[in-house]
XYZ file of C-alpha atoms in Angstrom:
312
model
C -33.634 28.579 -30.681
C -33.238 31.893 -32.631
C -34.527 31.608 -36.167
C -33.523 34.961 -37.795
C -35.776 35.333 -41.316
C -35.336 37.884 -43.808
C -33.258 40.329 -41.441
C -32.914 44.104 -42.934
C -30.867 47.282 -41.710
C -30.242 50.280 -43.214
C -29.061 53.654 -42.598
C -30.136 55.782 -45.266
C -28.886 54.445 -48.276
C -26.839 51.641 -46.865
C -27.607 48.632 -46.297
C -25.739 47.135 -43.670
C -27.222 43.473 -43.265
C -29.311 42.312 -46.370
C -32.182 39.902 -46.191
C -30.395 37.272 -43.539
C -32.309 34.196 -42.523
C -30.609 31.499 -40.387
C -31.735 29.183 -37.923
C -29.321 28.926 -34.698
C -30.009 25.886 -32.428
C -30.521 25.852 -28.713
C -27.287 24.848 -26.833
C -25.233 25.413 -29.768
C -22.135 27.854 -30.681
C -22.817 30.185 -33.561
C -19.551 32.048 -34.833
C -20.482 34.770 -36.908
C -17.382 35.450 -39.611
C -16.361 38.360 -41.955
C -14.087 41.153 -42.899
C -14.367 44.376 -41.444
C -17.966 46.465 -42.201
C -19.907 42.827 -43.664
C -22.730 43.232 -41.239
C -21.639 40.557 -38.389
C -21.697 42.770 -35.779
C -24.742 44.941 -36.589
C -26.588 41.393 -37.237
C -25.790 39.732 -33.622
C -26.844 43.151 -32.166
C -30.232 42.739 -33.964
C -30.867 39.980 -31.659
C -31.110 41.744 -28.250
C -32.309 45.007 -29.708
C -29.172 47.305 -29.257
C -30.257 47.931 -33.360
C -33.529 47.873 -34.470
C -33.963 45.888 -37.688
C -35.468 48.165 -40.788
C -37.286 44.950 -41.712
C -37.601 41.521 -41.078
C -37.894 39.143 -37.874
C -36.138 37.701 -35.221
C -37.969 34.703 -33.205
C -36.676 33.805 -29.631
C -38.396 30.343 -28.765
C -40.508 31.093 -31.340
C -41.276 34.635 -29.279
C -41.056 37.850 -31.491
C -38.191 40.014 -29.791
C -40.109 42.838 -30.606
C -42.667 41.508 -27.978
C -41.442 43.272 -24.976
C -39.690 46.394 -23.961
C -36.071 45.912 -25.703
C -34.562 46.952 -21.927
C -36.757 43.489 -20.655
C -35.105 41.709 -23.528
C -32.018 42.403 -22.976
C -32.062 41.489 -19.390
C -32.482 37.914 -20.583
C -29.892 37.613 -23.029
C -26.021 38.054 -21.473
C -23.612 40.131 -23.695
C -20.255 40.186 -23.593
C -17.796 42.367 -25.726
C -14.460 43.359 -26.329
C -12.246 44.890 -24.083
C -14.930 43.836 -20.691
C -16.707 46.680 -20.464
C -16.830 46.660 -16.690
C -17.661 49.745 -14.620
C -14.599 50.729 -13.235
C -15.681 51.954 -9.820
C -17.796 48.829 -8.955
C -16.033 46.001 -7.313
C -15.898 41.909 -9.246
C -18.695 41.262 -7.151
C -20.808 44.303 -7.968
C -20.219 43.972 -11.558
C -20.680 40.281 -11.378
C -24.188 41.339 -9.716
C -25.484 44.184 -12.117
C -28.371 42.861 -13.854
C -29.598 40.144 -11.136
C -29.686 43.478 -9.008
C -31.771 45.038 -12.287
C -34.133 41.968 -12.090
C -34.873 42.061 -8.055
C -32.933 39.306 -7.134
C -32.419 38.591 -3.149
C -29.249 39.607 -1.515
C -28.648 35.717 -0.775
C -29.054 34.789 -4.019
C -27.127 36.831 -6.246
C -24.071 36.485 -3.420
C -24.578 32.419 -4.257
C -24.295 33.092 -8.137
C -21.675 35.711 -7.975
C -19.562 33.381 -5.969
C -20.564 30.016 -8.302
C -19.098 32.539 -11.126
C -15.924 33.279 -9.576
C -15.334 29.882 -8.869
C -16.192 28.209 -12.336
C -13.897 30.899 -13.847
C -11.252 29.791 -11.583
C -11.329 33.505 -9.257
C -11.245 32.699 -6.064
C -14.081 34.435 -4.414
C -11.901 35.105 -0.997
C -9.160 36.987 -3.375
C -11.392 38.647 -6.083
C -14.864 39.548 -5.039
C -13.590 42.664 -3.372
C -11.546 44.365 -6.227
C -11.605 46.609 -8.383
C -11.106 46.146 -12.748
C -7.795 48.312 -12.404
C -6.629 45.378 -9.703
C -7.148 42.881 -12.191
C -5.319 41.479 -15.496
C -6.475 41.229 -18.824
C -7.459 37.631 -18.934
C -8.869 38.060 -15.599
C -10.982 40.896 -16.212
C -12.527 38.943 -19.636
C -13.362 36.777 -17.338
C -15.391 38.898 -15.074
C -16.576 40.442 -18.518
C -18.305 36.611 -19.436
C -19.261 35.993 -15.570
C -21.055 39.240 -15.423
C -23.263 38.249 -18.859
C -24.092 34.857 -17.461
C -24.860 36.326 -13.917
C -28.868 36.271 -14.454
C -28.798 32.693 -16.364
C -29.348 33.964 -19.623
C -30.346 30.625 -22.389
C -28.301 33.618 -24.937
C -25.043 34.804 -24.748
C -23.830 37.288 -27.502
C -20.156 38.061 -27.432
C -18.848 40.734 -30.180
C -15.149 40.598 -30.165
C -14.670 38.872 -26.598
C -11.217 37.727 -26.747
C -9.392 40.025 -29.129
C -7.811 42.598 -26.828
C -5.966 39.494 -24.754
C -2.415 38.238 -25.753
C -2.202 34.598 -27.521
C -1.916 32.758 -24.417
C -4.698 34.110 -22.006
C -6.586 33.877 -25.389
C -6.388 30.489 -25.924
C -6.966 29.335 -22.122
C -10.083 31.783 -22.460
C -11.527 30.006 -25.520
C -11.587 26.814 -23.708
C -12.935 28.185 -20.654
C -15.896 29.585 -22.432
C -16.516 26.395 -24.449
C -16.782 24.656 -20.565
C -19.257 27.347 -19.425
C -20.990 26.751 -22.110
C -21.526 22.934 -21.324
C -22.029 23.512 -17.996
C -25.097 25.891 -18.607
C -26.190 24.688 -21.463
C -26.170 28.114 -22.961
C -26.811 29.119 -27.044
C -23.701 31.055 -27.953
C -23.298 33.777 -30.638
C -19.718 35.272 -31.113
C -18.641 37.659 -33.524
C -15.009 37.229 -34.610
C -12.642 38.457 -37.496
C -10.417 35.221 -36.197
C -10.753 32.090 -38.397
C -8.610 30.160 -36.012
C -10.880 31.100 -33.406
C -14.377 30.039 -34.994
C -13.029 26.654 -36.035
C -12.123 26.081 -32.548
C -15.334 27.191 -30.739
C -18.268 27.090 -33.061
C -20.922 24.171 -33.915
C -21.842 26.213 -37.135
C -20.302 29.051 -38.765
C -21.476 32.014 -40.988
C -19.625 33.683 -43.545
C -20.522 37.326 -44.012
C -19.903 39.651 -46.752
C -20.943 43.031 -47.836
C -24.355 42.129 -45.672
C -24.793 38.603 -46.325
C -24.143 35.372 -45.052
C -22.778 33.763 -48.021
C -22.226 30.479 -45.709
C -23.863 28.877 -43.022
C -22.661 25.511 -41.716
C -20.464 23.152 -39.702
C -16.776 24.247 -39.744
C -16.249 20.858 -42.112
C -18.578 21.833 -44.677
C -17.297 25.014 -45.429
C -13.807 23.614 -45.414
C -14.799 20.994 -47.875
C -17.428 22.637 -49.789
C -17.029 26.084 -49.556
C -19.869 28.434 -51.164
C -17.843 30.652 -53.280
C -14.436 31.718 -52.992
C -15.156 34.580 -50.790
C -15.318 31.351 -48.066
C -12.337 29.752 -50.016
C -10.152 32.684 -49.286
C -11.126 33.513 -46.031
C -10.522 30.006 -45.089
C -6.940 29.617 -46.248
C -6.013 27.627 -49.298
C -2.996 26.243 -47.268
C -4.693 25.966 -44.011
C -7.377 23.794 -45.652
C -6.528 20.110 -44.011
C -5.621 21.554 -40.621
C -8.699 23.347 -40.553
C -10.861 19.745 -41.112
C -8.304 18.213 -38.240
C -9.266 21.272 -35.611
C -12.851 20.676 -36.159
C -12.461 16.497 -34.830
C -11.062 15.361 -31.273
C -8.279 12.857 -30.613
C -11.717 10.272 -29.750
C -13.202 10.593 -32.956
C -9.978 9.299 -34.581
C -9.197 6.593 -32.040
C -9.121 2.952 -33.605
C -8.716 -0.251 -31.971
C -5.015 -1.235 -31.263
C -1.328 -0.011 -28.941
C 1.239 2.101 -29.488
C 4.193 3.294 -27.727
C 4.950 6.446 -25.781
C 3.285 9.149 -23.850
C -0.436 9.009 -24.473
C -2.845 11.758 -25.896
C -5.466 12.996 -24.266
C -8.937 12.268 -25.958
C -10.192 15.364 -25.937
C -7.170 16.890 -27.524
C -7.861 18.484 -31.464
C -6.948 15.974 -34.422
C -4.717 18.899 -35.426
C -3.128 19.267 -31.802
C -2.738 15.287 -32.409
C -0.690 15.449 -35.798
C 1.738 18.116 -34.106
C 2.256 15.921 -31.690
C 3.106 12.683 -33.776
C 5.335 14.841 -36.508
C 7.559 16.755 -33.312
C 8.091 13.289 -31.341
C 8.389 11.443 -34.669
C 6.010 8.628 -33.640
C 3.227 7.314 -36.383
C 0.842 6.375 -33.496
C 0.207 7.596 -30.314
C -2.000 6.023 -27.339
C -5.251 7.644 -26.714
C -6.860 8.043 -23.299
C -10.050 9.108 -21.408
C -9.926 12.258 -18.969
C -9.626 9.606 -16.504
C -6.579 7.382 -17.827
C -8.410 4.723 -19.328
C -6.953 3.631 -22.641
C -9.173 4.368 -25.865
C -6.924 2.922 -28.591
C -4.868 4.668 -30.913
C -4.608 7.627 -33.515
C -1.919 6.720 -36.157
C -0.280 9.650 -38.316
C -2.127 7.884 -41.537
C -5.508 8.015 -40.279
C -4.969 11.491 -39.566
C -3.379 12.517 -42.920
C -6.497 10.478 -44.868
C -8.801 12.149 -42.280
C -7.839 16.002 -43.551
C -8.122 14.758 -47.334
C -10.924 17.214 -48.662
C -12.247 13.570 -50.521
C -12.796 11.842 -46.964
């Protein structure tokens, strides 16, 4: 758990985040929203220390940050950012292997993690341990970026940015590959983003920052359907209002009892990925089925259209 409470920083006369106080959840993914210069950044950077608050505090397991030396601190909390960051003349595997080395870990050990890494992110340790970042593309090197800042077993991950240098594509197939990671370790996730698309896909709450604030702190449907002012309105999307409240359910949520014809939908699959489906094959129900084939009932095109009513 990181409970944030009254959260200060200024530089000179500016204040750059304003009194913040939010409560993010173990095993959870925070998205942290907001145009350019609202604070997100400087506010997710408050948590491992890289800036020093001018007041306030910042609990980790209901441990002060300030408690240890900030370099200790941020040894136990991964962090991931734009662009990679990895050193260019140190092999995957050496990068992969920075801060375990920091913290004294055993040859044998870090080569175990290093190669459970490549293999989660789908690297195969035979073909990529040895290489260098130039050797590698984008999406692959993001990946390494994320691998590297879960190397130690952090319980925090802060990303600022992660995915915004990679092409629409490798960004998607990157978002989901994080959101497994995260299940598989369990890990509290804090991502700064300018993407709304983005933070309705991946986050468990949301805050909307402006000007230093959070003006909004919630699940994805709350701001959608009750949004705080119309700061959140607008960054939201008038228009983009119902699909929004479809991304944030799954095909299982909006299963019912009953058969339908044609090729089935995955469970797992987005309500909004679900109405695409139904309006290009011109269907009003589709078949829904586990990740193992097992039928689940259906989703019909009406349940859908009453689920992205704003008066559900």
């Amino acid at each position: 758990m990181i409970e944030i409470e009254g959260i200060t920083k200024r530089y000179d006369d500016t204040t750059v985040v304003d009194g913040v106080s939010m409560v993010i959840e173990p095993r959870t993914v925070t998205v942290v929203v907001g145009t350019s210069g609202s604070g997100k950044t400087t506010l997710m950077r408050m948590i491992n220390r890289l800036v020093e608050p001018t007041f306030g505090t910042i609990r980790i397991d209901g441990e002060d940050n300030r408690s240890m030396p900030a370099h200790e601190l941020r040894r136990r909390i991964g962090y991931a950012i734009q662009g990679h960051g990895l050193f260019p003349h140190r092999t995957v595997a050496q990068n992969i292997a920075t801060v375990p080395g920091l913290l004294g870990w055993g040859k044998s050990r870090t080569a175990a993690k290093v190669e459970e890494l490549l293999a989660l992110f789908q690297l195969d340790p035979a073909t990529f341990a040895d290489r260098y970042p130039h050797e590698l593309s984008g999406g692959q090197q993001q990946r390494v970026g994320v691998a590297r800042a879960l190397a130690a077993e952090p319980n925090i991950l802060l990303m600022d940015e992660p995915f915004g240098a990679l092409d629409p594509i490798i960004r998607a197939k990157a978002q989901d590959d994080l959101l497994a990671i995260q299940k598989h370790f369990n890990t509290t996730i804090v991502l700064v983003t300018h993407d709304m698309n983005e933070a309705f896909h991946l986050a468990n709450k949301i805050a909307v920052m402006d000007k230093g604030s959070v003006l909004q702190y919630g699940p994805p449907a709350e701001l959608v359907r009750a949004p705080a002012n119309t700061f959140v309105e607008t960054l939201i999307g008038e228009t983009e209002r119902p699909f929004r409240l479809l991304s944030t359910g799954t095909a299982c949520a909006a299963a019912e009892p009953g058969e339908a014809e044609g090729e089935p939908i995955r469970e797992d699959l987005s309500q909004q990925e679900v109405l695409a489906e139904l309006l290009w094959s011109g269907r009003r129900a589709a078949p829904v089925v586990s990740a193992g084939g097992a039928p689940m009932g259906r989703v019909t095109l009406e349940a859908l259209v009453k689920r992205a009513s704003r008066l559900q």
